[in-house]
Tab-separated table of C-alpha atoms and ligand atoms in Angstrom:
chain	number	residue	atom	x	y	z
B	1018	MET	CA	43.717	63.890	44.500
B	1019	ILE	CA	41.015	62.232	45.999
B	1020	PRO	CA	40.842	58.997	44.386
B	1021	ILE	CA	37.190	57.137	43.077
B	1022	SER	CA	38.610	54.421	45.206
B	1023	GLU	CA	40.616	52.955	46.557
B	1024	PRO	CA	41.305	49.351	48.872
B	1025	ASP	CA	41.439	49.238	51.948
B	1026	LEU	CA	43.828	46.422	52.712
B	1027	GLY	CA	45.464	46.244	56.768
B	1028	PRO	CA	47.618	43.508	58.476
B	1029	LEU	CA	46.257	40.615	57.756
B	1030	GLU	CA	46.012	41.345	54.500
B	1031	ARG	CA	49.296	41.681	54.706
B	1032	ARG	CA	50.065	38.019	56.837
B	1033	TYR	CA	47.761	35.997	54.881
B	1034	LEU	CA	49.486	37.010	51.396
B	1035	LEU	CA	52.981	35.864	52.964
B	1036	ASP	CA	50.966	33.038	54.881
B	1037	ALA	CA	50.594	31.660	51.029
B	1038	PHE	CA	53.068	33.009	49.505
B	1039	ASP	CA	55.740	31.408	52.580
B	1040	SER	CA	53.665	28.300	51.722
B	1041	GLY	CA	54.663	27.441	47.707
B	1042	TRP	CA	51.161	27.286	46.988
B	1043	ILE	CA	50.898	30.555	44.708
B	1044	SER	CA	48.439	28.473	42.423
B	1045	SER	CA	45.006	27.712	42.662
B	1046	LEU	CA	45.438	25.332	45.470
B	1047	GLY	CA	45.855	26.127	48.473
B	1048	PRO	CA	44.163	26.046	51.821
B	1049	TYR	CA	42.753	29.724	51.281
B	1050	ILE	CA	40.796	28.187	48.519
B	1051	GLU	CA	38.159	26.737	50.511
B	1052	ARG	CA	38.660	29.043	54.177
B	1053	SER	CA	37.264	32.165	51.328
B	1054	GLU	CA	34.188	30.076	50.086
B	1055	THR	CA	33.907	29.310	54.293
B	1056	ALA	CA	34.243	32.933	54.823
B	1057	LEU	CA	31.457	33.407	52.262
B	1058	ARG	CA	28.799	31.841	53.094
B	1059	ALA	CA	28.271	33.250	55.772
B	1060	VAL	CA	28.185	36.172	54.778
B	1061	ALA	CA	25.965	35.748	52.417
B	1062	GLY	CA	23.986	33.596	53.774
B	1063	ALA	CA	24.643	30.170	51.408
B	1064	ARG	CA	25.439	26.710	51.098
B	1065	HIS	CA	27.673	26.741	48.388
B	1066	ALA	CA	30.485	28.971	47.292
B	1067	ALA	CA	33.428	28.396	44.623
B	1068	VAL	CA	35.441	31.325	44.323
B	1069	VAL	CA	36.282	32.148	40.596
B	1070	SER	CA	39.238	34.486	38.964
B	1071	ASN	CA	36.481	37.625	38.867
B	1072	GLY	CA	32.530	38.538	38.551
B	1073	THR	CA	33.221	37.991	34.790
B	1074	THR	CA	33.767	35.208	34.919
B	1075	ALA	CA	31.844	33.873	37.401
B	1076	LEU	CA	28.176	35.716	36.201
B	1077	HIS	CA	29.469	33.733	32.711
B	1078	LEU	CA	29.692	30.453	35.054
B	1079	ALA	CA	26.083	30.839	36.242
B	1080	LEU	CA	24.851	31.162	32.982
B	1081	LEU	CA	26.351	27.411	31.805
B	1082	ALA	CA	25.136	26.132	35.095
B	1083	LEU	CA	22.067	27.127	33.704
B	1084	ASN	CA	22.459	25.835	30.464
B	1085	VAL	CA	21.307	29.218	29.226
B	1086	GLY	CA	22.126	29.526	25.187
B	1087	PRO	CA	22.210	30.660	21.444
B	1088	GLY	CA	17.875	30.477	20.765
B	1089	ASP	CA	17.647	31.527	24.324
B	1090	GLU	CA	16.895	34.864	25.990
B	1091	VAL	CA	17.857	36.545	29.467
B	1092	ILE	CA	16.774	39.456	31.117
B	1093	VAL	CA	19.132	42.562	31.662
B	1094	PRO	CA	19.046	46.026	32.889
B	1095	ALA	CA	19.613	48.752	30.450
B	1096	THR	CA	22.287	50.295	33.750
B	1097	THR	CA	25.159	48.147	34.806
B	1098	TYR	CA	28.021	47.324	34.399
B	1099	VAL	CA	28.934	46.058	30.879
B	1100	ALA	CA	30.282	42.247	32.544
B	1101	THR	CA	26.224	41.697	32.614
B	1102	LEU	CA	25.789	42.432	28.839
B	1103	ASN	CA	29.042	40.817	28.089
B	1104	ALA	CA	28.139	36.656	29.890
B	1105	VAL	CA	25.352	36.869	28.258
B	1106	LEU	CA	26.153	36.645	24.707
B	1107	TYR	CA	29.291	35.021	25.321
B	1108	VAL	CA	27.151	31.751	25.317
B	1109	GLY	CA	25.241	32.727	22.166
B	1110	ALA	CA	22.350	34.563	24.338
B	1111	THR	CA	20.073	37.243	23.287
B	1112	PRO	CA	20.106	39.875	25.523
B	1113	VAL	CA	17.223	42.209	26.208
B	1114	ILE	CA	17.372	44.924	27.666
B	1115	VAL	CA	14.401	46.693	30.143
B	1116	ASP	CA	14.434	50.197	31.638
B	1117	VAL	CA	15.024	50.351	35.352
B	1118	LYS	CA	13.471	51.836	38.701
B	1119	THR	CA	12.967	55.472	39.197
B	1120	ASP	CA	13.801	55.366	42.441
B	1121	THR	CA	16.568	52.545	43.463
B	1122	TRP	CA	17.265	51.961	39.876
B	1123	CYS	CA	17.593	48.610	39.496
B	1124	ILE	CA	15.986	47.031	37.355
B	1125	ASP	CA	12.267	46.840	36.981
B	1126	PRO	CA	9.715	44.686	37.868
B	1127	LEU	CA	7.179	45.734	35.689
B	1128	ALA	CA	9.348	45.960	32.667
B	1129	VAL	CA	10.415	42.240	33.386
B	1130	GLU	CA	7.447	40.794	33.228
B	1131	ALA	CA	6.377	42.506	30.089
B	1132	ALA	CA	9.221	41.651	28.533
B	1133	ILE	CA	9.333	37.413	29.199
B	1134	SER	CA	8.134	35.699	25.778
B	1135	ASP	CA	8.523	31.584	25.264
B	1136	ARG	CA	11.831	32.967	24.831
B	1137	SER	CA	12.899	33.866	27.886
B	1138	ARG	CA	15.674	31.796	30.146
B	1139	ALA	CA	17.016	34.005	32.592
B	1140	ILE	CA	16.621	37.165	34.417
B	1141	ILE	CA	19.949	38.445	35.336
B	1142	ALA	CA	18.765	41.212	37.863
B	1143	VAL	CA	22.115	43.753	39.376
B	1144	ASP	CA	22.483	45.706	42.390
B	1145	LEU	CA	22.888	48.926	41.531
B	1146	TYR	CA	26.490	50.572	43.600
B	1147	GLY	CA	25.439	48.005	46.645
B	1148	HIS	CA	21.628	48.118	46.333
B	1149	PRO	CA	19.553	44.872	46.284
B	1150	ALA	CA	17.174	44.706	43.009
B	1151	ASP	CA	14.067	43.979	44.385
B	1152	TYR	CA	14.004	39.558	44.578
B	1153	ASP	CA	10.886	38.947	46.311
B	1154	ALA	CA	8.541	40.486	43.165
B	1155	LEU	CA	11.436	39.006	40.744
B	1156	ALA	CA	10.888	35.516	42.981
B	1157	VAL	CA	7.341	35.615	42.112
B	1158	ILE	CA	8.435	36.253	38.406
B	1159	GLY	CA	10.367	33.035	38.223
B	1160	THR	CA	8.285	30.519	39.714
B	1161	ARG	CA	5.012	32.229	37.464
B	1162	HIS	CA	6.733	31.276	34.370
B	1163	GLY	CA	9.341	28.806	35.081
B	1164	ILE	CA	12.971	31.370	34.520
B	1165	ALA	CA	16.149	31.288	36.329
B	1166	ILE	CA	17.151	34.878	38.494
B	1167	VAL	CA	21.079	35.220	38.452
B	1168	ALA	CA	21.158	38.452	40.775
B	1169	ASP	CA	25.027	40.467	39.902
B	1170	ALA	CA	25.892	41.111	43.267
B	1171	ALA	CA	29.555	42.622	42.071
B	1172	GLU	CA	28.435	45.827	43.604
B	1173	SER	CA	25.946	44.239	46.982
B	1174	LEU	CA	28.395	42.339	49.374
B	1175	GLY	CA	26.616	42.529	53.155
B	1176	GLY	CA	23.509	44.655	51.754
B	1177	SER	CA	20.086	42.624	52.068
B	1178	LEU	CA	16.422	42.730	51.385
B	1179	SER	CA	14.083	41.436	53.975
B	1180	GLY	CA	15.564	40.865	55.867
B	1181	ARG	CA	17.788	38.249	54.472
B	1182	PRO	CA	21.912	38.798	53.012
B	1183	VAL	CA	22.547	39.452	49.495
B	1184	GLY	CA	23.773	36.179	48.260
B	1185	SER	CA	21.000	34.165	49.001
B	1186	LEU	CA	18.147	35.596	47.945
B	1187	ALA	CA	18.351	34.775	44.540
B	1188	ASP	CA	19.219	30.708	42.123
B	1189	ILE	CA	22.987	32.015	41.649
B	1190	SER	CA	23.978	35.504	42.257
B	1191	THR	CA	27.508	36.375	41.276
B	1192	PHE	CA	30.104	38.612	42.719
B	1193	SER	CA	33.277	40.887	42.194
B	1194	PHE	CA	36.280	40.978	44.423
B	1195	PHE	CA	38.219	44.377	41.705
B	1196	GLY	CA	40.164	46.818	43.658
B	1197	ASN	CA	37.440	49.023	44.058
B	1198	LYS	CA	34.867	46.820	45.605
B	1199	VAL	CA	33.652	46.356	49.021
B	1200	VAL	CA	35.927	43.494	49.778
B	1201	THR	CA	38.718	43.221	47.623
B	1202	CYS	CA	41.680	40.777	46.715
B	1203	GLY	CA	42.842	42.641	43.692
B	1204	GLU	CA	40.759	40.369	40.967
B	1205	GLY	CA	38.353	37.722	41.974
B	1206	GLY	CA	35.346	36.591	41.240
B	1207	ALA	CA	32.371	34.440	43.137
B	1208	ILE	CA	29.372	32.145	42.619
B	1209	THR	CA	26.580	31.659	45.974
B	1210	THR	CA	23.897	29.648	45.653
B	1211	ASN	CA	21.291	27.484	47.418
B	1212	ASP	CA	21.135	25.310	44.765
B	1213	PRO	CA	24.004	21.526	45.165
B	1214	GLU	CA	24.045	20.617	41.203
B	1215	ILE	CA	24.794	24.257	40.611
B	1216	ASP	CA	27.386	24.140	42.446
B	1217	ARG	CA	29.181	21.035	41.777
B	1218	LYS	CA	28.214	22.491	38.230
B	1219	ILE	CA	30.509	25.767	38.149
B	1220	ARG	CA	33.144	24.348	40.356
B	1221	GLN	CA	34.227	21.619	37.459
B	1222	LEU	CA	33.730	24.440	34.878
B	1223	ARG	CA	35.851	26.221	36.807
B	1224	ASN	CA	38.814	23.555	36.184
B	1225	GLN	CA	39.063	22.884	32.652
B	1226	GLY	CA	35.384	20.013	33.235
B	1227	ASN	CA	38.214	17.944	35.190
B	1228	HIS	CA	36.246	14.929	36.018
B	1229	PRO	CA	36.541	15.401	40.200
B	1230	ASP	CA	37.658	11.609	40.368
B	1231	VAL	CA	39.945	10.514	36.940
B	1232	ARG	CA	43.402	12.738	35.753
B	1233	TYR	CA	42.539	14.426	33.057
B	1234	TYR	CA	38.694	13.147	31.845
B	1235	HIS	CA	37.081	16.363	30.142
B	1236	GLU	CA	33.439	15.675	31.053
B	1237	VAL	CA	32.542	19.240	29.500
B	1238	LEU	CA	33.884	22.425	27.582
B	1239	GLY	CA	35.458	23.459	30.369
B	1240	TYR	CA	37.425	27.059	31.642
B	1241	ASN	CA	40.213	27.760	34.052
B	1242	TYR	CA	38.670	30.153	35.504
B	1243	ARG	CA	40.175	29.415	39.196
B	1244	MET	CA	41.167	31.758	41.977
B	1245	THR	CA	44.536	31.457	43.253
B	1246	ASN	CA	45.867	31.259	46.902
B	1247	LEU	CA	47.401	34.426	46.675
B	1248	SER	CA	44.000	36.160	46.185
B	1249	ALA	CA	42.172	34.390	48.460
B	1250	ALA	CA	44.543	34.869	50.835
B	1251	ILE	CA	44.183	39.008	50.443
B	1252	LEU	CA	39.763	37.724	50.170
B	1253	THR	CA	40.016	35.984	53.338
B	1254	ALA	CA	41.871	38.896	55.276
B	1255	GLN	CA	39.326	41.367	53.647
B	1256	LEU	CA	35.786	38.756	54.103
B	1257	GLU	CA	36.707	38.016	57.603
B	1258	ARG	CA	36.687	42.387	58.088
B	1259	VAL	CA	34.154	42.799	56.618
B	1260	SER	CA	31.937	44.104	59.237
B	1261	ASP	CA	34.724	47.116	59.526
B	1262	LEU	CA	34.379	47.543	55.615
B	1263	ILE	CA	31.031	47.995	55.244
B	1264	ALA	CA	30.599	50.890	58.237
B	1265	SER	CA	33.397	52.094	57.873
B	1266	ARG	CA	32.014	52.662	54.124
B	1267	LYS	CA	28.074	53.719	55.949
B	1268	ARG	CA	29.427	56.520	57.484
B	1269	VAL	CA	30.795	57.831	53.883
B	1270	ILE	CA	28.066	57.975	52.103
B	1271	GLY	CA	25.738	58.922	55.834
B	1272	TRP	CA	27.863	61.876	55.890
B	1273	TYR	CA	26.716	62.950	51.979
B	1274	SER	CA	23.404	62.161	52.406
B	1275	HIS	CA	23.390	65.143	55.329
B	1276	LEU	CA	25.760	67.353	53.583
B	1277	LEU	CA	23.548	66.844	50.815
B	1278	GLU	CA	19.984	66.584	52.538
B	1279	ASN	CA	19.176	69.963	50.598
B	1280	ARG	CA	19.676	70.730	47.967
B	1281	SER	CA	16.881	69.871	45.965
B	1282	ASP	CA	18.797	69.750	42.707
B	1283	ILE	CA	21.277	66.858	43.326
B	1284	VAL	CA	18.578	63.619	43.876
B	1285	PRO	CA	21.385	60.871	45.689
B	1286	GLN	CA	20.023	57.388	44.458
B	1287	GLY	CA	16.877	56.062	46.685
B	1288	SER	CA	16.026	52.961	48.525
B	1289	SER	CA	13.234	50.315	49.411
B	1290	SER	CA	12.269	50.813	52.658
B	1291	ARG	CA	12.858	46.685	53.036
B	1292	ALA	CA	16.488	47.261	51.841
B	1293	GLN	CA	19.761	47.469	53.113
B	1294	ALA	CA	21.898	48.360	49.898
B	1295	SER	CA	25.716	47.558	50.362
B	1296	PRO	CA	28.110	51.543	50.542
B	1297	TRP	CA	29.649	50.241	47.412
B	1298	MET	CA	29.335	54.135	46.168
B	1299	PHE	CA	27.250	56.895	46.419
B	1300	SER	CA	25.695	58.350	43.798
B	1301	LEU	CA	23.121	60.915	42.503
B	1302	GLU	CA	21.558	62.878	40.070
B	1303	LEU	CA	21.587	66.566	38.895
B	1304	ALA	CA	18.229	67.026	38.216
B	1305	GLY	CA	17.213	68.161	34.817
B	1306	ALA	CA	20.902	68.380	33.635
B	1307	THR	CA	22.170	67.387	30.479
B	1308	GLU	CA	24.570	65.514	29.670
B	1309	PRO	CA	27.945	67.684	28.667
B	1310	LEU	CA	26.646	69.697	31.656
B	1311	ARG	CA	27.116	66.573	33.962
B	1312	ASP	CA	30.739	66.524	32.509
B	1313	THR	CA	31.483	70.066	33.317
B	1314	VAL	CA	30.918	69.112	36.755
B	1315	ILE	CA	32.780	66.336	36.895
B	1316	LEU	CA	35.415	68.340	34.344
B	1317	ARG	CA	34.770	70.885	37.367
B	1318	MET	CA	35.617	68.961	40.333
B	1319	ARG	CA	38.779	67.015	38.683
B	1320	GLY	CA	39.824	70.666	38.443
B	1321	ALA	CA	40.075	71.324	42.735
B	1322	GLY	CA	41.147	67.331	43.481
B	1323	VAL	CA	38.262	65.069	43.816
B	1324	GLU	CA	37.609	62.091	40.983
B	1325	THR	CA	34.398	61.621	40.196
B	1326	ARG	CA	32.705	58.144	37.850
B	1327	PRO	CA	29.711	59.455	34.916
B	1328	VAL	CA	26.920	56.545	35.748
B	1329	PHE	CA	27.096	53.804	33.483
B	1330	ARG	CA	25.679	54.287	29.511
B	1331	ALA	CA	22.625	52.756	28.863
B	1332	LEU	CA	23.360	48.907	27.001
B	1333	GLN	CA	21.909	49.744	23.658
B	1334	GLN	CA	24.813	52.010	23.426
B	1335	MET	CA	27.048	49.697	22.676
B	1336	PRO	CA	27.716	50.311	19.054
B	1337	TYR	CA	28.662	45.551	19.171
B	1338	LEU	CA	25.043	44.991	20.545
B	1339	LEU	CA	23.570	45.139	17.215
B	1340	GLY	CA	19.764	45.753	15.864
B	1341	ALA	CA	19.438	47.418	20.198
B	1342	GLN	CA	20.485	50.936	19.613
B	1343	GLY	CA	16.426	51.490	19.105
B	1344	ILE	CA	15.488	50.064	22.748
B	1345	GLU	CA	14.210	53.600	24.521
B	1346	THR	CA	14.837	53.221	28.733
B	1347	PRO	CA	13.940	56.974	29.103
B	1348	ASN	CA	15.912	56.337	33.546
B	1349	ALA	CA	18.542	53.991	32.180
B	1350	THR	CA	19.271	56.980	29.910
B	1351	ARG	CA	18.449	59.862	32.061
B	1352	LEU	CA	20.187	58.314	34.607
B	1353	ALA	CA	23.436	58.507	31.632
B	1354	ARG	CA	23.335	61.948	30.548
B	1355	CYS	CA	23.255	62.985	34.578
B	1356	GLY	CA	24.543	60.643	36.830
B	1357	ILE	CA	27.350	60.421	38.963
B	1358	SER	CA	29.537	58.274	41.469
B	1359	LEU	CA	31.308	59.869	44.397
B	1360	PRO	CA	34.362	58.540	46.264
B	1361	THR	CA	33.013	56.162	48.243
B	1362	TYR	CA	36.318	54.271	50.455
B	1363	PRO	CA	36.581	53.818	54.112
B	1364	GLY	CA	40.034	55.342	54.370
B	1365	LEU	CA	37.725	58.666	53.419
B	1366	ASP	CA	37.728	61.630	56.360
B	1367	ARG	CA	35.359	63.621	56.824
B	1368	SER	CA	37.478	66.268	55.763
B	1369	GLY	CA	37.784	65.189	52.071
B	1370	VAL	CA	33.903	64.161	51.985
B	1371	GLU	CA	32.825	67.171	52.780
B	1372	HIS	CA	35.954	68.586	50.499
B	1373	VAL	CA	34.450	66.241	47.202
B	1374	VAL	CA	30.516	68.448	48.474
B	1375	GLU	CA	32.538	71.718	48.178
B	1376	SER	CA	33.649	70.394	44.825
B	1377	LEU	CA	30.342	69.427	43.986
B	1378	ILE	CA	28.264	72.555	45.407
B	1379	SER	CA	30.520	74.853	43.375
B	1380	ALA	CA	31.632	73.070	39.970
B	1381	VAL	CA	26.751	72.392	40.147
B	1382	ASP	CA	26.426	76.163	41.130
B	1383	ALA	CA	28.589	77.299	38.225
B	1384	VAL	CA	27.555	75.244	35.719
B	1385	HIS	CA	23.418	76.429	35.909
B	1386	GLN	CA	24.982	80.109	35.906
B	1387	LEU	CA	26.383	78.699	32.785
B	1388	GLY	CA	23.250	77.191	31.502
B	1389	HIS	CA	21.433	80.779	32.207
B	1390	ALA	CA	23.503	83.035	31.082
Y	552	PLP	C1	32.156	44.907	38.882
Y	552	PLP	C2	30.856	44.062	38.316
Y	552	PLP	C3	31.151	43.241	37.488
Y	552	PLP	C4	32.308	42.324	37.222
Y	552	PLP	O1	33.359	41.987	37.633
Y	552	PLP	P1	34.877	42.070	37.590
Y	552	PLP	O2	34.973	41.647	38.831
Y	552	PLP	O3	35.629	43.397	36.860
Y	552	PLP	O4	34.642	41.219	35.425
Y	552	PLP	C5	30.464	42.647	36.532
Y	552	PLP	N1	29.026	43.414	37.149
Y	552	PLP	C6	28.870	44.335	37.807
Y	552	PLP	C7	27.733	45.189	37.529
Y	552	PLP	C8	30.090	45.469	38.090
Y	552	PLP	O5	30.296	46.291	39.028
């Protein structure tokens, strides 16, 4: 089976992890916490970086640091992993779901503009499958209306827009280091910002609201969202190797793009000329497919030993999001119906990619014949 993803862990990760283990600093104090934050600041081009327990807690802390709460609206794209939505609900704010762009599959600034109200407090843009959202346009909207921009950059570490790295493009950026992400430490996350006050709040909130100097004096309601030194050791190694990890993934995506360029019915996620996407997951649309046809392609590929993923369902389809089901987002709905992500990871070799593409093409051709029968 060719898996959808596989972490690339080498001797450096092993060495740092065992070093942390042998030192006895296995909890959330220890030198790798700061080392990973220093390494992340460099990759993200940001003045401050704080590591946390995962990408979802990173989003939660970002909204808390902005004082977003009940009565506030947060604009989010319909196409994203559910964590983006859940963070808004955790702080008691109201998610306002808008459509994504046809080409980049990222939040549509025109739809954002149309969704602004007196209650809008923040916009969470998502760098879908590694492609940075249009922060140039979002910054104009944010400034004009006095609304903060949060980048959910869980999928886009190493990408850039208009020459500036992901992690420096929004007021606050959040990352995930889950096992399938570009950089992983098992479970982990981080927040970057250039604002020292936001960084201070995030460090306090991730540590039970602890006063930085007075022991057991908790100034605010906080959380235990800390990362362990063991995870940070793996993370430090991954961040030191990030250019190699990205280069290997780019090679995989280059092969896919080349092998599929002659198929007009298989349309890869597009990109903006200002953007350098991080090569997270090669994703495509089966033009004109219905959901059952797309699901048949997924099943047939599985039968050929290839694991894939459907593109995320539109957020308003989540049954617990009461009252949202009527929202219309044609692009997000189309992607949820006919989108597929293919295996993308540094260790995938050329023959693996060829096998994935052959299995995709034969499944699509078979499904077209079924459709016409
Ligand atoms: C992975 C991911 C997250 C959440 O990260 P976890 O570390 O799994 O909590 C949030 N947003 C997006 C877009 C993601 O892909």
